[in-house]
Coordinates of C-alpha atoms in Angstrom, one line a residue:
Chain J
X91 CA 14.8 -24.2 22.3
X92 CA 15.0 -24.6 18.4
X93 CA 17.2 -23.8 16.2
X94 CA 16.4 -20.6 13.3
X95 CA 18.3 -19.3 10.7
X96 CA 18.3 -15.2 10.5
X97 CA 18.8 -14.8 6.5
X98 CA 20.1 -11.0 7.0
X99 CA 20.1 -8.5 3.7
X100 CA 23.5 -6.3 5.4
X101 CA 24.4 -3.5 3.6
X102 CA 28.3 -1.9 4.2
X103 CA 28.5 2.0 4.2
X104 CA 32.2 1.2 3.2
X105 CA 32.2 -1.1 0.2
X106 CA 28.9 0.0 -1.0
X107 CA 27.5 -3.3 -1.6
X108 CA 24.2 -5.7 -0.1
X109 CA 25.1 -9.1 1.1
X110 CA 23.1 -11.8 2.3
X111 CA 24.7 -13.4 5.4
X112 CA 22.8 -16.2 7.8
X113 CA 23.3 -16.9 11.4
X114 CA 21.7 -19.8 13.2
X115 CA 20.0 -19.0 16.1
X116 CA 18.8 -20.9 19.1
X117 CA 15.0 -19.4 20.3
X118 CA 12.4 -20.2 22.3
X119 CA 9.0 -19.9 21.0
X120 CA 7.4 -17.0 22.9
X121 CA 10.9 -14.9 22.4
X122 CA 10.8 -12.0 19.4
X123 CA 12.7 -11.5 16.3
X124 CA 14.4 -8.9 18.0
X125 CA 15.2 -10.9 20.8
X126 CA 16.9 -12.8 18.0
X127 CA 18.6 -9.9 16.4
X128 CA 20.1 -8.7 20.1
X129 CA 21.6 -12.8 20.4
X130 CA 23.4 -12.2 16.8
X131 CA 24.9 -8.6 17.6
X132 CA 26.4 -10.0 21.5
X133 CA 27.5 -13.7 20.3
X134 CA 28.0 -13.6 16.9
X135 CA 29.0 -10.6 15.0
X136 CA 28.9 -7.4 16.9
X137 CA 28.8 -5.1 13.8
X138 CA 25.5 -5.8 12.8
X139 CA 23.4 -2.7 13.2
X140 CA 19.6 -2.0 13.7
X141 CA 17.3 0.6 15.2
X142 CA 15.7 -0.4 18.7
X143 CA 14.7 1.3 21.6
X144 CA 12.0 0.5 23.8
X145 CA 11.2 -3.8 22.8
X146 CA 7.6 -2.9 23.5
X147 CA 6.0 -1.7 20.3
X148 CA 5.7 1.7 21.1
X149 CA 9.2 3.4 20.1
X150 CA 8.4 2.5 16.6
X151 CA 12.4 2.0 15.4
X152 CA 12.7 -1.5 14.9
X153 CA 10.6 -2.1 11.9
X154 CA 11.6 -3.8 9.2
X155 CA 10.6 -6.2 6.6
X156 CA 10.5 -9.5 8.1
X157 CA 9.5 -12.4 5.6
X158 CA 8.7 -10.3 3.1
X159 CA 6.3 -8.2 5.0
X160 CA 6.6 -4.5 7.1
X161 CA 6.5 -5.2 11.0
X162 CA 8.2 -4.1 14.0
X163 CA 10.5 -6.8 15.1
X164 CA 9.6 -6.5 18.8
X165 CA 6.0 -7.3 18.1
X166 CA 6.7 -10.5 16.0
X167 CA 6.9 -14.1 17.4
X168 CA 9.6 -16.5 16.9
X169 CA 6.4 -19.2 16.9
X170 CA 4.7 -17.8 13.5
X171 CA 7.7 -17.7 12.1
X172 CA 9.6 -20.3 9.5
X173 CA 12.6 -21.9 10.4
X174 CA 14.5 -19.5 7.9
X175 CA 13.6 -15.9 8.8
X176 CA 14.3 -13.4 6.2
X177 CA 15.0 -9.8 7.3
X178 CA 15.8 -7.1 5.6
X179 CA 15.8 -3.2 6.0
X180 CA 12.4 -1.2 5.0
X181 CA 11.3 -1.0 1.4
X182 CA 11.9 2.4 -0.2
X183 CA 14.0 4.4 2.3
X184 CA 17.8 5.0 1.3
X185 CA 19.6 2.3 3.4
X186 CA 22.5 4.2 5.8
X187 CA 23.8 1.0 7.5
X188 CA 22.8 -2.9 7.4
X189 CA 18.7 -2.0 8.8
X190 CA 19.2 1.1 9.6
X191 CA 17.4 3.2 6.7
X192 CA 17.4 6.8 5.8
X193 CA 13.8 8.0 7.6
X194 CA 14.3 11.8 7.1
X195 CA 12.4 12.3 4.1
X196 CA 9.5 10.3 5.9
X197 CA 9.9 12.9 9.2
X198 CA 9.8 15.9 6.5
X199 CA 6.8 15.1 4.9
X200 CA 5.1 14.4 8.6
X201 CA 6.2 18.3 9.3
X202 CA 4.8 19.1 5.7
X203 CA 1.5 18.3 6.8
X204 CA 1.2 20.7 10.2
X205 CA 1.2 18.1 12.7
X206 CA 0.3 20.1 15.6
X207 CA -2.7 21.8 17.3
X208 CA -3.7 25.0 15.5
X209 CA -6.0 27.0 17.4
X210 CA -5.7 30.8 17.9
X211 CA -8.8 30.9 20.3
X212 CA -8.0 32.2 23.4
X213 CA -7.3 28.6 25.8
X214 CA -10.0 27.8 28.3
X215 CA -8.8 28.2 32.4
X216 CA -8.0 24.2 32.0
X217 CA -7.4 21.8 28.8
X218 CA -9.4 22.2 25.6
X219 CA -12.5 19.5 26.2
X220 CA -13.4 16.9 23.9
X221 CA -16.5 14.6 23.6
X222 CA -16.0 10.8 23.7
X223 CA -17.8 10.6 20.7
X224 CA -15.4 13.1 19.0
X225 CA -12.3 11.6 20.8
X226 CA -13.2 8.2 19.3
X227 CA -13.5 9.9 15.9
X228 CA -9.1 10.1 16.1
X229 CA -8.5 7.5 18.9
X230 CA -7.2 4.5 16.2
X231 CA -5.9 7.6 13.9
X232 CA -3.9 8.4 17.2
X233 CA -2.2 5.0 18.2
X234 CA 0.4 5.5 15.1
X235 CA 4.1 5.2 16.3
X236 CA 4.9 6.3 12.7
X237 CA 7.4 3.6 12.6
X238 CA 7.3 3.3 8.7
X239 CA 5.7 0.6 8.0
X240 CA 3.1 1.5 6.3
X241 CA 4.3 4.6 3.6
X242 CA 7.3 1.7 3.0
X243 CA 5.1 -0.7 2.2
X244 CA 3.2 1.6 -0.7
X245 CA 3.5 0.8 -4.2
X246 CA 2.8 4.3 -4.9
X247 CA 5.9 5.7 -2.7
X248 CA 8.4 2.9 -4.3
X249 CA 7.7 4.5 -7.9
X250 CA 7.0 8.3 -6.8
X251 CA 9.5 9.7 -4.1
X252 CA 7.1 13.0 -3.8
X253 CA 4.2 11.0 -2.5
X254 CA 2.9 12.0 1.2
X255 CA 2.6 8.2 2.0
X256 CA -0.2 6.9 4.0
X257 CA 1.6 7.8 7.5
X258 CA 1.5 11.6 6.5
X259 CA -1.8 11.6 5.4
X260 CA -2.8 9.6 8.6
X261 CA -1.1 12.4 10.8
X262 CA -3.4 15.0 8.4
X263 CA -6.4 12.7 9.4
X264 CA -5.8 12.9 13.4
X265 CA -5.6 16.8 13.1
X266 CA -8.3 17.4 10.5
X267 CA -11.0 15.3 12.6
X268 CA -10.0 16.8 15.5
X269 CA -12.5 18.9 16.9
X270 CA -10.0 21.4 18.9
X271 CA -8.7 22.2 15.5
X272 CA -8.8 24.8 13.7
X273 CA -6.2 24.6 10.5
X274 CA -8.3 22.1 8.3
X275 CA -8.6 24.2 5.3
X276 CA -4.9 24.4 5.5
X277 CA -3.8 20.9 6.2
X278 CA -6.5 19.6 3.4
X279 CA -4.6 22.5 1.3
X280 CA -1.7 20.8 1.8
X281 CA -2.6 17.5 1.2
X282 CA -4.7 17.7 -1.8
X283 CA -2.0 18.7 -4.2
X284 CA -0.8 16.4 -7.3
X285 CA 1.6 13.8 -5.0
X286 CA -1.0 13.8 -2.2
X287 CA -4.3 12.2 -1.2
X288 CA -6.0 11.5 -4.5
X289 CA -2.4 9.4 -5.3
X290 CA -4.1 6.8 -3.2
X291 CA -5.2 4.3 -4.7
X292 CA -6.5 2.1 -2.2
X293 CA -3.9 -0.8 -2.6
X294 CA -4.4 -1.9 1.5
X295 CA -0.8 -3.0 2.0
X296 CA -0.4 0.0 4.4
X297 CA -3.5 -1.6 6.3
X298 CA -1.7 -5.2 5.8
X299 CA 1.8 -3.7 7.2
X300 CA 0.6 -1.5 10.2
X301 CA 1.3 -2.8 14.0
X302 CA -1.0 -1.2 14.8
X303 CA -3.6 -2.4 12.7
X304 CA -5.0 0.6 11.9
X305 CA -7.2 0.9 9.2
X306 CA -5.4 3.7 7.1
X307 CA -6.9 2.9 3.6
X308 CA -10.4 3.5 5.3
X309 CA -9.4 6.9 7.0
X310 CA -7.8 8.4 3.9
X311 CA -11.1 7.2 2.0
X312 CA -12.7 9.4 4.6
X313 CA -10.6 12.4 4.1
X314 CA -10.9 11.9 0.0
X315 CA -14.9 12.3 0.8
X316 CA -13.9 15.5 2.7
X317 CA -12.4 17.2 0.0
X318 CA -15.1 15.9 -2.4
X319 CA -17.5 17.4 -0.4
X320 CA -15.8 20.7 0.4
X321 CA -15.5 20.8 -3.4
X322 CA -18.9 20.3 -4.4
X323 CA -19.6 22.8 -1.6
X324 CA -17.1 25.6 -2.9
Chain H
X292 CA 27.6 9.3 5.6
X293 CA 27.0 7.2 2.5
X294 CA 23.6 6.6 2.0
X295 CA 22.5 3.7 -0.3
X296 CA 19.4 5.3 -2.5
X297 CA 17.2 2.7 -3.1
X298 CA 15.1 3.3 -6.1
X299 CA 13.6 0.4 -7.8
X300 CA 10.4 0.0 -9.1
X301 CA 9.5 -3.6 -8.9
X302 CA 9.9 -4.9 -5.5
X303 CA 9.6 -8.4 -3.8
X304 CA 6.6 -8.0 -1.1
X305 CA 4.5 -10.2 0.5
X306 CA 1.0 -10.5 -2.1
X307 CA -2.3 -9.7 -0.4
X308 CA -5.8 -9.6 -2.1
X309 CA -5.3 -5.5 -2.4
X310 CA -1.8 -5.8 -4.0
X311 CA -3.3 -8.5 -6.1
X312 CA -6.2 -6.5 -6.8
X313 CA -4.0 -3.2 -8.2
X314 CA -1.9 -5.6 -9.8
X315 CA -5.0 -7.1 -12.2
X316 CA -6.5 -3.4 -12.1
X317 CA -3.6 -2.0 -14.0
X318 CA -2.8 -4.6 -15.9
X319 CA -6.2 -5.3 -17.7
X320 CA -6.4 -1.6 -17.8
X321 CA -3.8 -0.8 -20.4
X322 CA -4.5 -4.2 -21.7
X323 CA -8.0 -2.1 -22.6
X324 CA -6.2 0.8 -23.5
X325 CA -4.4 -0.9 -26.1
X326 CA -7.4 -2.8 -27.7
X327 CA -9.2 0.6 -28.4
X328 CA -7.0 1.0 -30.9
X329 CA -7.9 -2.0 -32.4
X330 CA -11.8 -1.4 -32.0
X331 CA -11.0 1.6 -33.9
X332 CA -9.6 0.0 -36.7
X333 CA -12.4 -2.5 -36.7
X334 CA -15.0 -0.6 -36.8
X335 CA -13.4 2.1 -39.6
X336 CA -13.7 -1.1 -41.9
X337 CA -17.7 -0.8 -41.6
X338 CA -17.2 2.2 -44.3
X339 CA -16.9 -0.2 -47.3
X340 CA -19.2 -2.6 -48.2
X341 CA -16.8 -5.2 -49.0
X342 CA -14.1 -4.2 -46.9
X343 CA -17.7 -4.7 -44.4
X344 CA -17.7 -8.2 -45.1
X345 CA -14.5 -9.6 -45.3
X346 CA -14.6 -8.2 -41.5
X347 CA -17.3 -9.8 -40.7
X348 CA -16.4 -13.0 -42.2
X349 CA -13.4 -12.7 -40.1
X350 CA -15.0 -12.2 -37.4
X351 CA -16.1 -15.3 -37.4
X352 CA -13.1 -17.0 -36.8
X353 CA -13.5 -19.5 -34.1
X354 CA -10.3 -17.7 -32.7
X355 CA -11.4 -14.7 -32.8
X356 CA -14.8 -15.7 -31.0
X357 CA -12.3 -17.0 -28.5
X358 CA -10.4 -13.3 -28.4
X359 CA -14.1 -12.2 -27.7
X360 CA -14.0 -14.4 -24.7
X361 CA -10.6 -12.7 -23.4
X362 CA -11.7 -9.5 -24.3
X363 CA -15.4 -10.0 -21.8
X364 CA -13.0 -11.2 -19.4
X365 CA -10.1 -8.1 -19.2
X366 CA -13.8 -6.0 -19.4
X367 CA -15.4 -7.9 -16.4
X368 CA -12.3 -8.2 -14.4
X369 CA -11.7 -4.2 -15.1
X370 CA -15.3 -2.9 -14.3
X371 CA -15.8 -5.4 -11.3
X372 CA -12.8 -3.9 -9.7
X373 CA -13.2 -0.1 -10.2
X374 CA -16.9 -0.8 -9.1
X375 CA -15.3 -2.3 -5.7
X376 CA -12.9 0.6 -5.6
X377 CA -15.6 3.1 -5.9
X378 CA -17.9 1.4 -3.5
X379 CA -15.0 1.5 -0.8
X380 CA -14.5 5.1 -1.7
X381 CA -18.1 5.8 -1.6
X382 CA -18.1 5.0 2.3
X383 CA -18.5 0.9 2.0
X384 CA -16.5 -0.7 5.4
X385 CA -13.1 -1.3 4.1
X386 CA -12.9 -4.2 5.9
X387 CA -15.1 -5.8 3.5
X388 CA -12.7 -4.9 0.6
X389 CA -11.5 -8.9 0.2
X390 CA -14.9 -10.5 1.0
X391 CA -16.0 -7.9 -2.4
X392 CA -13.4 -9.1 -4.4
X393 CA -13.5 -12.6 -4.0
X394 CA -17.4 -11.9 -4.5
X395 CA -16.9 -10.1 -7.2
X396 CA -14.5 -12.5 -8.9
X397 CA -17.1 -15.2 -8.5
X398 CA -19.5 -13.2 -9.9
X399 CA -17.0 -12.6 -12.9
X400 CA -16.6 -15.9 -13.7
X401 CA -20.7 -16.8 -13.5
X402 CA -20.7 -13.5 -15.9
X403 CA -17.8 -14.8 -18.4
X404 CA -19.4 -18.6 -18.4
X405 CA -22.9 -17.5 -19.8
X406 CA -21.8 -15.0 -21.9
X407 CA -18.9 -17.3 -23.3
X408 CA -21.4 -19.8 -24.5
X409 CA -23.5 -16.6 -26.1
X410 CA -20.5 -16.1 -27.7
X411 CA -19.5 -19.6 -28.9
X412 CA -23.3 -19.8 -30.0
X413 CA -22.9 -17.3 -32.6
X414 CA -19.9 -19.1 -34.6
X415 CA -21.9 -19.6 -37.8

């Protein structure tokens, strides 16, 4: 057991202001920052609010910005950590309570971009088959919790609040290379307009931020060669 | 519900070769932006002859030689970078996007030495 200090940005619906406010923690090594979190809200001060469901990095609520970096606190490890751990809520996102952040704007811009099978062919006696080889063309696209992470963590999203973010553009990715799909022209549509995919600028700190450690930067090149190509092509 | 909007442009994140990458990319490029106008100027001067060479005399300002210096710099830093951005756009593994600019930033600075002394050379 060590001792850590939590360094806490709180922020109080009521009085409308941020304050810093530290509790000092005792943690073993292998325990989480959320671990940590959970200690302070049963012993110490009960009011202090954050998003967390599941503790296993698949629920996506708990990210944050610990040290001065996106993650999800479930997944991080008291034992990389310094003794003073700095949390705060996620970059960009209007904060409702303490880190607890505003994600509706975020989940509109994931419906924006049609996440869901189109296909108006008529469905096969069982499920729509797949190749590995075309499976493995979505597979990492497909492990995003869309916790936030990563569109929080984009320049381009803290100075224009109409950019898609990399998440959206992600979700666009996993249908457009899907090969049971049929709405790509409408999705690439979408996505190709002026606060969309060419707003990219291929700054990796989505790539840095992701728990998932998916490679967005290199799948939204991907899709910026698409629509290059369909371009030249049209 | 009272929601705390959180616009701000400048924020404190952690610093990565990408962020620091942008960061140079935009900076040298409206450094350039601005010192087109100057080139302008400059070279409007070559109209006259004597206008011509009180420039050129001026030019030769060891100061100015070391402006020059600056100036191949914000150029090198500037066109190694968008070439890096282009080749990871083109298709190049973007997992190779900090071993490029770390390359390319030695490559910059092998660039910058030799043409430096060209420069320093030509102070008459």
């Amino acid at each position: 057991m060590k001792k850590y200090k939590f360094k806490i940005k709180r922020f109080d619906p009521e009085k409308e202001n941020f304050r810093w406010e530290e509790f000092s923690v005792d943690m073993k090594p292998m325990e989480r920052v959320l671990d940590g979190l959970d200690r302070i809200k049963d012993y110490a001060d009960g009011s202090l609010t954050f998003r967390r469901s599941c503790g296993h990095g698949i629920c996506g609520s708990c990210a944050m910005k610990i040290n001065g970096r996106n993650s999800l606190s479930c997944q991080t490890l008291i034992k990389d950590m310094s003794e003073t751990i700095r949390i705060e809520p996620l970059e960009a996102f209007p904060v409702i309570k303490d880190l607890v952040v505003d994600m509706d704007d975020f989940f509109k811009k994931n419906d924006y971009v049609l996440p869901y099978l189109i296909n108006d062919e008529p469905p096969p006696e069982r499920e729509r088959l797949q190749s590995p080889s075309e499976q493995e063309k979505i597979l990492e696209s497909i492990t995003c919790i869309m916790c936030g992470s990563c569109t929080s963590s984009c320049p381009i999203y803290w100075t224009d609040n109409q950019y898609l973010g990399p998440s959206s553009i992600l979700k666009a990715f996993r249908f457009i290379f899907d090969s049971r799909d049929r709405g790509k022209k409408e999705r690439l549509e979408k996505i190709l307009q002026p606060h969309g995919l060419w707003r990219c600028h291929s700054i990796f700190n989505c790539v840095e931020s992701c728990p998932k450690e998916i490679d967005i930067t290199g799948h939204i090149t991907e899709l910026k060669r698409l629509a290059l190509k369909n371009r030249f092509r049209s | 519900m009272t929601v705390k909007p959180n616009k701000k442009i400048l924020r404190p994140y952690k610093w990565h070769t990408g962020f620091l990458a942008w960061i140079i990319h935009r900076l040298t490029g409206v450094l350039l932006f601005f010192y087109i106008f100057l080139h302008l100027y400059l070279t409007n001067k070559l109209k006259d002859p004597e206008e011509y060479k009180a420039t050129i005399t001026f030019m030769n300002d060891p100061f100015i030689k070391l402006g020059e210096i600056g100036l191949l710099g914000l150029v090198l830093t500037h066109a190694l970078n968008g070439i890096r951005l282009t080749l990871i756009d083109l298709g190049l593994p973007t997992k190779l996007h900090k071993i490029i600019f770390w390359g390319s930033v030695c490559v910059g600075f092998v660039i910058l030495t030799i043409g430096g002394l060209y420069i320093l050379r030509g102070i008459k």
